[in-house]
PDB file of C-alpha atoms in Angstrom:
ATOM      1  CA  MET A  72       1.228  38.580  -0.439  1.00 82.00           C
ATOM      2  CA  LYS A  73       1.028  35.416  -2.274  1.00 95.00           C
ATOM      3  CA  LYS A  74      -2.366  33.950  -1.504  1.00 96.00           C
ATOM      4  CA  PRO A  75      -1.400  30.125  -0.686  1.00 98.00           C
ATOM      5  CA  VAL A  76      -2.776  27.429  -2.800  1.00 99.00           C
ATOM      6  CA  PHE A  77      -4.272  26.069  -0.093  1.00 99.00           C
ATOM      7  CA  THR A  78      -3.874  26.427   3.944  1.00 98.00           C
ATOM      8  CA  GLY A  79      -4.009  23.337   6.074  1.00 99.00           C
ATOM      9  CA  ALA A  80      -3.220  19.831   5.202  1.00 99.00           C
ATOM     10  CA  GLY A  81      -2.888  18.518   1.423  1.00 99.00           C
ATOM     11  CA  CYS A  82      -2.588  14.543   1.039  1.00 99.00           C
ATOM     12  CA  ALA A  83       0.234  13.622  -1.269  1.00 99.00           C
ATOM     13  CA  ILE A  84      -1.798  10.429  -2.228  1.00 99.00           C
ATOM     14  CA  VAL A  85      -0.613   7.161  -3.423  1.00 99.00           C
ATOM     15  CA  THR A  86      -1.399   5.824  -6.520  1.00 99.00           C
ATOM     16  CA  PRO A  87      -3.683   2.640  -6.065  1.00 99.00           C
ATOM     17  CA  PHE A  88      -2.329  -0.195  -8.712  1.00 99.00           C
ATOM     18  CA  LYS A  89      -3.769  -3.652  -9.851  1.00 98.00           C
ATOM     19  CA  GLY A  90      -2.463  -6.462 -11.754  1.00 95.00           C
ATOM     20  CA  ILE A  91       0.488  -8.524 -12.361  1.00 94.00           C
ATOM     21  CA  ASN A  92       3.536  -6.544 -10.964  1.00 94.00           C
ATOM     22  CA  ASN A  93       1.280  -3.714 -10.292  1.00 96.00           C
ATOM     23  CA  ALA A  94       0.964  -2.929 -14.034  1.00 96.00           C
ATOM     24  CA  GLU A  95      -2.065  -0.895 -14.181  1.00 98.00           C
ATOM     25  CA  VAL A  96      -3.770   2.124 -12.451  1.00 99.00           C
ATOM     26  CA  ASP A  97      -6.848   1.022 -10.400  1.00 99.00           C
ATOM     27  CA  PHE A  98      -8.948   4.292 -11.097  1.00 99.00           C
ATOM     28  CA  ASP A  99     -11.842   3.200  -9.356  1.00 98.00           C
ATOM     29  CA  LYS A 100      -9.818   2.810  -6.083  1.00 99.00           C
ATOM     30  CA  LEU A 101      -8.162   6.167  -6.455  1.00 99.00           C
ATOM     31  CA  GLY A 102     -11.760   7.591  -6.793  1.00 99.00           C
ATOM     32  CA  GLU A 103     -12.440   5.871  -3.517  1.00 99.00           C
ATOM     33  CA  LEU A 104      -9.269   7.455  -2.009  1.00 99.00           C
ATOM     34  CA  ILE A 105     -10.103  10.745  -3.196  1.00 99.00           C
ATOM     35  CA  GLU A 106     -13.575  10.687  -1.737  1.00 99.00           C
ATOM     36  CA  MET A 107     -12.359   9.429   1.617  1.00 99.00           C
ATOM     37  CA  GLN A 108     -10.068  12.360   1.777  1.00 99.00           C
ATOM     38  CA  ILE A 109     -12.655  14.748   1.081  1.00 99.00           C
ATOM     39  CA  ALA A 110     -14.779  13.187   3.665  1.00 99.00           C
ATOM     40  CA  GLY A 111     -11.856  13.643   6.186  1.00 99.00           C
ATOM     41  CA  HIS A 112     -11.688  17.309   5.340  1.00 99.00           C
ATOM     42  CA  THR A 113      -8.255  17.258   3.249  1.00 99.00           C
ATOM     43  CA  ASP A 114      -7.534  20.739   1.921  1.00 99.00           C
ATOM     44  CA  ALA A 115      -5.927  19.508  -1.172  1.00 99.00           C
ATOM     45  CA  ILE A 116      -4.834  16.503  -3.200  1.00 99.00           C
ATOM     46  CA  VAL A 117      -1.225  16.331  -4.311  1.00 99.00           C
ATOM     47  CA  ILE A 118      -1.428  13.688  -7.351  1.00 99.00           C
ATOM     48  CA  CYS A 119       1.616  12.187  -8.660  1.00 99.00           C
ATOM     49  CA  GLY A 120       4.246  13.136  -6.403  1.00 98.00           C
ATOM     50  CA  THR A 121       6.904  11.029  -4.635  1.00 97.00           C
ATOM     51  CA  THR A 122       4.164   9.005  -2.792  1.00 98.00           C
ATOM     52  CA  GLY A 123       2.449   8.954  -5.944  1.00 99.00           C
ATOM     53  CA  GLU A 124       5.358   6.745  -7.442  1.00 98.00           C
ATOM     54  CA  SER A 125       5.084   9.423 -10.654  1.00 98.00           C
ATOM     55  CA  SER A 126       8.849   7.946 -11.341  1.00 97.00           C
ATOM     56  CA  THR A 127       7.505   4.799 -12.382  1.00 98.00           C
ATOM     57  CA  MET A 128       4.743   6.181 -14.600  1.00 98.00           C
ATOM     58  CA  PRO A 129       5.136   6.966 -18.469  1.00 98.00           C
ATOM     59  CA  ASP A 130       4.016  10.416 -19.383  1.00 98.00           C
ATOM     60  CA  ALA A 131       0.861   8.837 -20.768  1.00 98.00           C
ATOM     61  CA  GLU A 132      -0.260   7.144 -17.728  1.00 99.00           C
ATOM     62  CA  HIS A 133       1.236  10.056 -15.461  1.00 99.00           C
ATOM     63  CA  LEU A 134      -1.279  12.690 -17.169  1.00 99.00           C
ATOM     64  CA  SER A 135      -4.201  10.422 -17.180  1.00 99.00           C
ATOM     65  CA  VAL A 136      -4.065   9.897 -13.369  1.00 99.00           C
ATOM     66  CA  ILE A 137      -3.606  13.681 -13.058  1.00 99.00           C
ATOM     67  CA  GLU A 138      -6.873  14.124 -15.397  1.00 99.00           C
ATOM     68  CA  TYR A 139      -8.745  11.589 -13.348  1.00 99.00           C
ATOM     69  CA  ALA A 140      -8.039  13.186 -10.226  1.00 99.00           C
ATOM     70  CA  VAL A 141      -9.230  16.654 -11.439  1.00 99.00           C
ATOM     71  CA  ASN A 142     -12.340  15.192 -12.953  1.00 99.00           C
ATOM     72  CA  LYS A 143     -13.079  13.252  -9.390  1.00 99.00           C
ATOM     73  CA  VAL A 144     -12.454  16.061  -7.182  1.00 99.00           C
ATOM     74  CA  ALA A 145     -14.382  18.464  -9.363  1.00 99.00           C
ATOM     75  CA  GLY A 146     -13.106  21.678  -7.947  1.00 98.00           C
ATOM     76  CA  ARG A 147     -14.236  20.955  -4.400  1.00 99.00           C
ATOM     77  CA  ILE A 148     -10.405  21.255  -3.320  1.00 99.00           C
ATOM     78  CA  PRO A 149      -7.249  22.046  -5.098  1.00 99.00           C
ATOM     79  CA  VAL A 150      -5.504  19.530  -7.212  1.00 99.00           C
ATOM     80  CA  VAL A 151      -1.368  20.042  -7.167  1.00 99.00           C
ATOM     81  CA  ALA A 152      -0.005  17.689  -9.673  1.00 99.00           C
ATOM     82  CA  GLY A 153       3.663  16.807  -9.629  1.00 99.00           C
ATOM     83  CA  THR A 154       5.443  17.422 -12.855  1.00 99.00           C
ATOM     84  CA  GLY A 155       8.977  17.969 -11.751  1.00 97.00           C
ATOM     85  CA  SER A 156      11.745  16.617 -13.711  1.00 97.00           C
ATOM     86  CA  ASN A 157      15.657  16.539 -13.826  1.00 96.00           C
ATOM     87  CA  ASP A 158      15.147  17.530 -17.693  1.00 98.00           C
ATOM     88  CA  THR A 159      13.999  21.505 -17.949  1.00 98.00           C
ATOM     89  CA  LEU A 160      12.351  20.840 -21.558  1.00 98.00           C
ATOM     90  CA  HIS A 161      10.172  17.473 -20.084  1.00 98.00           C
ATOM     91  CA  GLY A 162       9.250  19.398 -17.197  1.00 98.00           C
ATOM     92  CA  ILE A 163       7.647  22.164 -19.145  1.00 99.00           C
ATOM     93  CA  ASN A 164       5.972  19.778 -21.315  1.00 98.00           C
ATOM     94  CA  LEU A 165       4.487  17.793 -18.686  1.00 99.00           C
ATOM     95  CA  SER A 166       3.562  21.129 -16.806  1.00 99.00           C
ATOM     96  CA  ARG A 167       1.689  22.305 -19.733  1.00 99.00           C
ATOM     97  CA  GLU A 168      -0.165  19.067 -20.214  1.00 99.00           C
ATOM     98  CA  ALA A 169      -1.036  18.796 -16.651  1.00 99.00           C
ATOM     99  CA  VAL A 170      -2.697  22.208 -16.789  1.00 99.00           C
ATOM    100  CA  ARG A 171      -4.281  21.839 -19.824  1.00 99.00           C
ATOM    101  CA  ARG A 172      -5.980  18.709 -18.202  1.00 99.00           C
ATOM    102  CA  GLY A 173      -7.400  21.127 -15.276  1.00 99.00           C
ATOM    103  CA  ALA A 174      -4.599  20.926 -12.302  1.00 99.00           C
ATOM    104  CA  ASP A 175      -4.766  23.848 -10.299  1.00 99.00           C
ATOM    105  CA  ALA A 176      -1.313  24.166  -9.303  1.00 99.00           C
ATOM    106  CA  LEU A 177       2.024  22.141  -9.721  1.00 99.00           C
ATOM    107  CA  LEU A 178       4.643  20.514  -7.703  1.00 99.00           C
ATOM    108  CA  GLN A 179       8.053  20.750  -8.885  1.00 98.00           C
ATOM    109  CA  VAL A 180      10.695  18.748  -7.230  1.00 97.00           C
ATOM    110  CA  THR A 181      14.374  19.984  -7.214  1.00 96.00           C
ATOM    111  CA  PRO A 182      16.179  18.519 -10.543  1.00 95.00           C
ATOM    112  CA  TYR A 183      17.827  15.398  -9.370  1.00 93.00           C
ATOM    113  CA  TYR A 184      20.660  13.355 -10.222  1.00 92.00           C
ATOM    114  CA  ASN A 185      22.233  15.741 -12.537  1.00 92.00           C
ATOM    115  CA  LYS A 186      22.635  18.091  -9.710  1.00 91.00           C
ATOM    116  CA  ALA A 187      22.185  21.569 -11.052  1.00 95.00           C
ATOM    117  CA  THR A 188      23.950  24.821  -9.350  1.00 97.00           C
ATOM    118  CA  GLN A 189      21.974  27.350  -7.699  1.00 98.00           C
ATOM    119  CA  LYS A 190      22.292  29.630 -10.812  1.00 98.00           C
ATOM    120  CA  GLY A 191      20.918  26.466 -12.906  1.00 98.00           C
ATOM    121  CA  LEU A 192      18.138  26.053 -10.402  1.00 98.00           C
ATOM    122  CA  ILE A 193      17.064  29.514 -10.987  1.00 98.00           C
ATOM    123  CA  LYS A 194      17.188  29.179 -14.654  1.00 98.00           C
ATOM    124  CA  HIS A 195      15.324  25.752 -14.517  1.00 98.00           C
ATOM    125  CA  TYR A 196      12.454  27.199 -12.327  1.00 98.00           C
ATOM    126  CA  ASN A 197      12.002  30.382 -14.356  1.00 98.00           C
ATOM    127  CA  ALA A 198      11.685  28.211 -17.444  1.00 99.00           C
ATOM    128  CA  ILE A 199       9.005  26.433 -15.763  1.00 99.00           C
ATOM    129  CA  ALA A 200       6.932  29.416 -14.484  1.00 99.00           C
ATOM    130  CA  ALA A 201       7.233  31.000 -17.662  1.00 99.00           C
ATOM    131  CA  ALA A 202       5.679  28.370 -19.451  1.00 99.00           C
ATOM    132  CA  VAL A 203       2.207  27.898 -17.626  1.00 99.00           C
ATOM    133  CA  ASP A 204      -0.217  30.286 -16.031  1.00 97.00           C
ATOM    134  CA  VAL A 205      -0.867  28.452 -12.517  1.00 99.00           C
ATOM    135  CA  PRO A 206       0.856  28.615  -9.013  1.00 99.00           C
ATOM    136  CA  ILE A 207       3.998  26.594  -8.607  1.00 99.00           C
ATOM    137  CA  ILE A 208       4.944  25.032  -5.071  1.00 99.00           C
ATOM    138  CA  LEU A 209       8.620  23.891  -5.435  1.00 98.00           C
ATOM    139  CA  TYR A 210       9.682  20.661  -3.726  1.00 97.00           C
ATOM    140  CA  ASN A 211      12.927  20.862  -1.655  1.00 95.00           C
ATOM    141  CA  VAL A 212      13.911  17.291  -0.530  1.00 91.00           C
ATOM    142  CA  PRO A 213      17.825  16.805  -0.473  1.00 89.00           C
ATOM    143  CA  SER A 214      17.681  13.781   0.834  1.00 87.00           C
ATOM    144  CA  ARG A 215      16.237  12.318  -2.629  1.00 90.00           C
ATOM    145  CA  THR A 216      17.433  14.681  -4.969  1.00 88.00           C
ATOM    146  CA  GLY A 217      21.137  15.509  -3.764  1.00 89.00           C
ATOM    147  CA  VAL A 218      20.641  19.558  -4.094  1.00 93.00           C
ATOM    148  CA  ASN A 219      19.479  21.741  -1.680  1.00 94.00           C
ATOM    149  CA  ILE A 220      17.813  25.054  -2.864  1.00 97.00           C
ATOM    150  CA  ALA A 221      19.570  27.711  -0.682  1.00 96.00           C
ATOM    151  CA  PRO A 222      17.651  30.398   1.123  1.00 96.00           C
ATOM    152  CA  ASP A 223      19.053  33.127  -0.935  1.00 97.00           C
ATOM    153  CA  THR A 224      18.224  31.291  -4.535  1.00 98.00           C
ATOM    154  CA  LEU A 225      14.502  30.933  -2.848  1.00 98.00           C
ATOM    155  CA  ARG A 226      14.632  34.601  -2.289  1.00 98.00           C
ATOM    156  CA  GLU A 227      15.285  35.165  -6.165  1.00 98.00           C
ATOM    157  CA  LEU A 228      12.636  32.631  -6.859  1.00 98.00           C
ATOM    158  CA  SER A 229      10.213  34.047  -4.672  1.00 98.00           C
ATOM    159  CA  LYS A 230      10.257  37.213  -6.993  1.00 98.00           C
ATOM    160  CA  ILE A 231       8.603  35.254  -9.876  1.00 98.00           C
ATOM    161  CA  PRO A 232       4.687  35.824  -9.692  1.00 98.00           C
ATOM    162  CA  ASN A 233       3.489  32.441 -10.127  1.00 98.00           C
ATOM    163  CA  ILE A 234       6.013  30.687  -7.794  1.00 99.00           C
ATOM    164  CA  ASN A 235       3.669  30.428  -5.024  1.00 99.00           C
ATOM    165  CA  GLY A 236       5.776  28.707  -2.333  1.00 98.00           C
ATOM    166  CA  ILE A 237       8.034  25.443  -1.283  1.00 98.00           C
ATOM    167  CA  LYS A 238       7.061  22.147   0.208  1.00 98.00           C
ATOM    168  CA  GLU A 239      10.184  22.217   2.586  1.00 95.00           C
ATOM    169  CA  CYS A 240      11.386  19.065   4.260  1.00 88.00           C
ATOM    170  CA  ASN A 241      14.725  21.052   6.225  1.00 84.00           C
ATOM    171  CA  LEU A 242      13.188  22.481   9.563  1.00 86.00           C
ATOM    172  CA  ALA A 243      16.624  24.301   9.896  1.00 84.00           C
ATOM    173  CA  GLN A 244      16.139  26.252   6.860  1.00 91.00           C
ATOM    174  CA  VAL A 245      12.588  27.382   7.293  1.00 92.00           C
ATOM    175  CA  THR A 246      13.051  30.120   9.561  1.00 90.00           C
ATOM    176  CA  GLU A 247      15.783  31.637   7.317  1.00 93.00           C
ATOM    177  CA  VAL A 248      13.679  31.146   4.277  1.00 94.00           C
ATOM    178  CA  HIS A 249      10.564  32.915   5.888  1.00 92.00           C
ATOM    179  CA  CYS A 250      12.963  35.849   7.069  1.00 91.00           C
ATOM    180  CA  LYS A 251      14.273  36.371   3.542  1.00 95.00           C
ATOM    181  CA  CYS A 252      10.932  35.577   1.537  1.00 95.00           C
ATOM    182  CA  GLY A 253       8.327  36.763   3.825  1.00 93.00           C
ATOM    183  CA  ASP A 254       5.059  36.583   2.296  1.00 93.00           C
ATOM    184  CA  GLU A 255       6.431  36.112  -1.088  1.00 97.00           C
ATOM    185  CA  LEU A 256       7.133  32.518  -0.485  1.00 98.00           C
ATOM    186  CA  ASN A 257       4.383  30.498   1.391  1.00 98.00           C
ATOM    187  CA  ILE A 258       6.094  27.302   2.790  1.00 98.00           C
ATOM    188  CA  TRP A 259       4.290  23.831   3.561  1.00 98.00           C
ATOM    189  CA  SER A 260       5.899  21.275   5.972  1.00 98.00           C
ATOM    190  CA  GLY A 261       7.296  18.064   3.967  1.00 97.00           C
ATOM    191  CA  GLU A 262       7.455  16.315   7.234  1.00 96.00           C
ATOM    192  CA  ASP A 263       4.733  14.649   9.229  1.00 98.00           C
ATOM    193  CA  GLY A 264       6.598  14.730  12.336  1.00 97.00           C
ATOM    194  CA  GLN A 265       7.555  18.383  12.133  1.00 96.00           C
ATOM    195  CA  VAL A 266       4.015  20.014  11.477  1.00 98.00           C
ATOM    196  CA  SER A 267       3.551  22.037  14.292  1.00 97.00           C
ATOM    197  CA  MET A 268       7.432  23.520  14.407  1.00 95.00           C
ATOM    198  CA  MET A 269       7.047  24.257  10.760  1.00 96.00           C
ATOM    199  CA  LEU A 270       3.780  26.145  11.498  1.00 97.00           C
ATOM    200  CA  GLY A 271       5.746  28.158  14.477  1.00 95.00           C
ATOM    201  CA  ALA A 272       8.256  29.071  11.672  1.00 93.00           C
ATOM    202  CA  GLY A 273       5.686  30.406   9.568  1.00 93.00           C
ATOM    203  CA  ALA A 274       4.454  27.748   7.545  1.00 96.00           C
ATOM    204  CA  GLN A 275       0.809  27.375   5.838  1.00 97.00           C
ATOM    205  CA  GLY A 276       0.430  23.626   6.497  1.00 98.00           C
ATOM    206  CA  VAL A 277       1.738  20.462   5.422  1.00 99.00           C
ATOM    207  CA  ILE A 278       1.915  18.229   2.282  1.00 99.00           C
ATOM    208  CA  SER A 279       1.663  14.902   4.150  1.00 99.00           C
ATOM    209  CA  VAL A 280       1.707  11.229   3.946  1.00 99.00           C
ATOM    210  CA  VAL A 281       0.007  10.371   7.026  1.00 99.00           C
ATOM    211  CA  SER A 282      -3.014  12.149   5.621  1.00 99.00           C
ATOM    212  CA  ASN A 283      -3.566   9.089   3.274  1.00 99.00           C
ATOM    213  CA  VAL A 284      -4.650   7.135   6.436  1.00 99.00           C
ATOM    214  CA  TYR A 285      -5.674   9.976   8.813  1.00 99.00           C
ATOM    215  CA  PRO A 286      -6.526  12.803   6.969  1.00 99.00           C
ATOM    216  CA  GLN A 287      -8.837  14.341   9.643  1.00 99.00           C
ATOM    217  CA  ILE A 288      -5.947  14.400  12.219  1.00 99.00           C
ATOM    218  CA  MET A 289      -3.812  16.121   9.881  1.00 99.00           C
ATOM    219  CA  HIS A 290      -6.190  18.659   9.080  1.00 99.00           C
ATOM    220  CA  ASP A 291      -7.125  19.195  12.762  1.00 99.00           C
ATOM    221  CA  MET A 292      -3.107  19.418  13.448  1.00 99.00           C
ATOM    222  CA  VAL A 293      -2.964  22.500  11.127  1.00 99.00           C
ATOM    223  CA  MET A 294      -6.089  24.070  11.767  1.00 99.00           C
ATOM    224  CA  LYS A 295      -6.203  23.822  15.584  1.00 99.00           C
ATOM    225  CA  TYR A 296      -2.604  25.856  15.212  1.00 98.00           C
ATOM    226  CA  LYS A 297      -3.776  28.336  12.866  1.00 98.00           C
ATOM    227  CA  SER A 298      -6.776  29.186  15.081  1.00 98.00           C
ATOM    228  CA  GLY A 299      -4.742  29.663  18.215  1.00 98.00           C
ATOM    229  CA  ASP A 300      -5.063  26.143  19.759  1.00 98.00           C
ATOM    230  CA  VAL A 301      -1.488  25.691  19.846  1.00 98.00           C
ATOM    231  CA  ARG A 302      -1.354  23.236  22.505  1.00 98.00           C
ATOM    232  CA  GLY A 303      -4.164  21.386  20.987  1.00 98.00           C
ATOM    233  CA  SER A 304      -2.213  21.194  17.561  1.00 98.00           C
ATOM    234  CA  TRP A 305       1.070  20.095  19.930  1.00 98.00           C
ATOM    235  CA  ALA A 306      -1.092  17.268  21.220  1.00 98.00           C
ATOM    236  CA  LEU A 307      -2.087  15.705  17.990  1.00 98.00           C
ATOM    237  CA  GLN A 308       1.524  16.233  16.688  1.00 98.00           C
ATOM    238  CA  ALA A 309       2.628  14.126  19.837  1.00 98.00           C
ATOM    239  CA  LYS A 310       0.157  11.541  19.356  1.00 98.00           C
ATOM    240  CA  THR A 311       1.215  10.823  16.042  1.00 98.00           C
ATOM    241  CA  LEU A 312       5.038  10.415  16.605  1.00 97.00           C
ATOM    242  CA  GLY A 313       5.186   6.700  16.698  1.00 98.00           C
ATOM    243  CA  LEU A 314       3.020   6.516  13.659  1.00 98.00           C
ATOM    244  CA  VAL A 315       5.197   8.593  11.825  1.00 98.00           C
ATOM    245  CA  LYS A 316       8.276   6.664  12.684  1.00 98.00           C
ATOM    246  CA  ALA A 317       6.595   3.606  11.472  1.00 99.00           C
ATOM    247  CA  LEU A 318       5.206   5.165   8.468  1.00 99.00           C
ATOM    248  CA  PHE A 319       8.808   5.953   7.229  1.00 98.00           C
ATOM    249  CA  CYS A 320      10.346   2.604   8.558  1.00 98.00           C
ATOM    250  CA  GLU A 321      10.952   1.757   5.079  1.00 98.00           C
ATOM    251  CA  VAL A 322      11.363   4.128   1.761  1.00 98.00           C
ATOM    252  CA  ASN A 323       7.774   6.017   1.337  1.00 98.00           C
ATOM    253  CA  PRO A 324       5.387   4.940  -0.020  1.00 99.00           C
ATOM    254  CA  ILE A 325       6.280   1.351   0.967  1.00 99.00           C
ATOM    255  CA  PRO A 326       4.764   1.813   4.481  1.00 99.00           C
ATOM    256  CA  VAL A 327       1.739   3.997   3.651  1.00 99.00           C
ATOM    257  CA  LYS A 328       0.425   1.508   1.055  1.00 99.00           C
ATOM    258  CA  GLU A 329       1.068  -1.247   3.402  1.00 99.00           C
ATOM    259  CA  ALA A 330      -1.010   0.835   6.149  1.00 99.00           C
ATOM    260  CA  LEU A 331      -4.235   1.336   3.511  1.00 99.00           C
ATOM    261  CA  ASN A 332      -3.897  -2.141   2.780  1.00 98.00           C
ATOM    262  CA  LEU A 333      -3.915  -3.181   6.552  1.00 98.00           C
ATOM    263  CA  LYS A 334      -6.773  -0.779   7.080  1.00 98.00           C
ATOM    264  CA  GLY A 335      -8.760  -2.611   4.027  1.00 98.00           C
ATOM    265  CA  TYR A 336      -8.383  -0.026   1.151  1.00 97.00           C
ATOM    266  CA  ASN A 337      -6.816  -2.755  -1.041  1.00 97.00           C
ATOM    267  CA  VAL A 338      -4.473  -0.004  -2.978  1.00 99.00           C
ATOM    268  CA  GLY A 339      -2.050  -2.800  -4.233  1.00 98.00           C
ATOM    269  CA  GLY A 340       1.860  -2.699  -3.903  1.00 98.00           C
ATOM    270  CA  CYS A 341       4.709  -0.579  -5.401  1.00 98.00           C
ATOM    271  CA  ARG A 342       6.171  -0.676  -8.543  1.00 98.00           C
ATOM    272  CA  LEU A 343       9.729  -1.945  -8.812  1.00 98.00           C
ATOM    273  CA  PRO A 344      12.508  -1.115  -7.628  1.00 98.00           C
ATOM    274  CA  LEU A 345      10.509  -0.415  -4.537  1.00 98.00           C
ATOM    275  CA  CYS A 346       9.028  -4.124  -3.159  1.00 97.00           C
ATOM    276  CA  GLU A 347       6.959  -5.555  -0.506  1.00 96.00           C
ATOM    277  CA  MET A 348       7.621  -4.373   3.483  1.00 98.00           C
ATOM    278  CA  GLU A 349       9.777  -6.632   5.262  1.00 98.00           C
ATOM    279  CA  ASP A 350       7.718  -8.924   7.824  1.00 98.00           C
ATOM    280  CA  LYS A 351       9.472  -7.201  10.932  1.00 98.00           C
ATOM    281  CA  ASN A 352       8.268  -3.815   9.614  1.00 98.00           C
ATOM    282  CA  ARG A 353       4.933  -4.925   8.805  1.00 98.00           C
ATOM    283  CA  LYS A 354       4.471  -5.926  12.392  1.00 98.00           C
ATOM    284  CA  LEU A 355       6.209  -2.866  13.680  1.00 98.00           C
ATOM    285  CA  LEU A 356       3.389  -0.863  11.442  1.00 99.00           C
ATOM    286  CA  ALA A 357       0.549  -2.882  12.643  1.00 98.00           C
ATOM    287  CA  ASP A 358       1.098  -2.433  16.319  1.00 98.00           C
ATOM    288  CA  ALA A 359       2.040   1.168  15.638  1.00 98.00           C
ATOM    289  CA  ILE A 360      -1.572   1.749  13.758  1.00 98.00           C
ATOM    290  CA  ILE A 361      -3.479  -0.477  16.765  1.00 98.00           C
ATOM    291  CA  GLU A 362      -1.303   2.242  19.383  1.00 98.00           C
ATOM    292  CA  PHE A 363      -2.222   5.389  17.557  1.00 98.00           C
ATOM    293  CA  GLU A 364      -5.608   4.463  17.119  1.00 98.00           C
ATOM    294  CA  ALA A 365      -6.101   3.524  20.865  1.00 97.00           C
ATOM    295  CA  LYS A 366      -5.054   7.382  21.732  1.00 92.00           C
ATOM    296  CA  LEU A 367      -7.752   8.619  19.520  1.00 88.00           C
TER     297      LEU A 367
END
């Protein structure tokens, strides 16, 4: 059995920006967000993932954000660093540097655009895993990458000692993956609207976008289920459904950054090609926040 990197809700944290065209990382604000997450009982910080806009960061900036997060968290909860790439050598180099800067684990998205075969995925992840000595969480998100990691492929990858688990966005696949891999591959939900369902299929928790704004809610949703209060977990899931829909009414992380700004956190905007939210969707989001908070 592989001990999970964390159990509960890990926050796929945004990267706050400042300056003209959001050109600079606002490290002071990032520190505030990390402290807010820890106060809200988030179980891990997932830094420089999709929500953190790592695809717009040069390597030096990317690594500086990881290093800052590691130092700010200071061992209180795990820091999982996104270091995935569609270039295996680049992924190896980025992963090694993230580990050198103190990352507790790595999040590795499926290679995108060049669309590897299943055999290629096995070779890619073998190479990454051999290059580092920390746990690796795979990230399967076919809607963004164009490639699905098949359950049989995951069964092979689960044999690699430091491949710890997978962030899975395909509910239909989770049960099959759990049956094929058992305790050799931990599962985290990659969909905030399906957390309780994923937990029922054997997941350890969620890597969450909603946690950016409501960390305690997502932590409680998982922990209620894990402690046997399944009804309580489902009740929280039901309360969040309208909010989740609003937070994904445009491409992530546009809405969640807007939600944080509406809540007064002033995290800046997204870097191009992502742009400001449409006015009608901003109103939809603001209304969803008011409606959600009225239920609490």
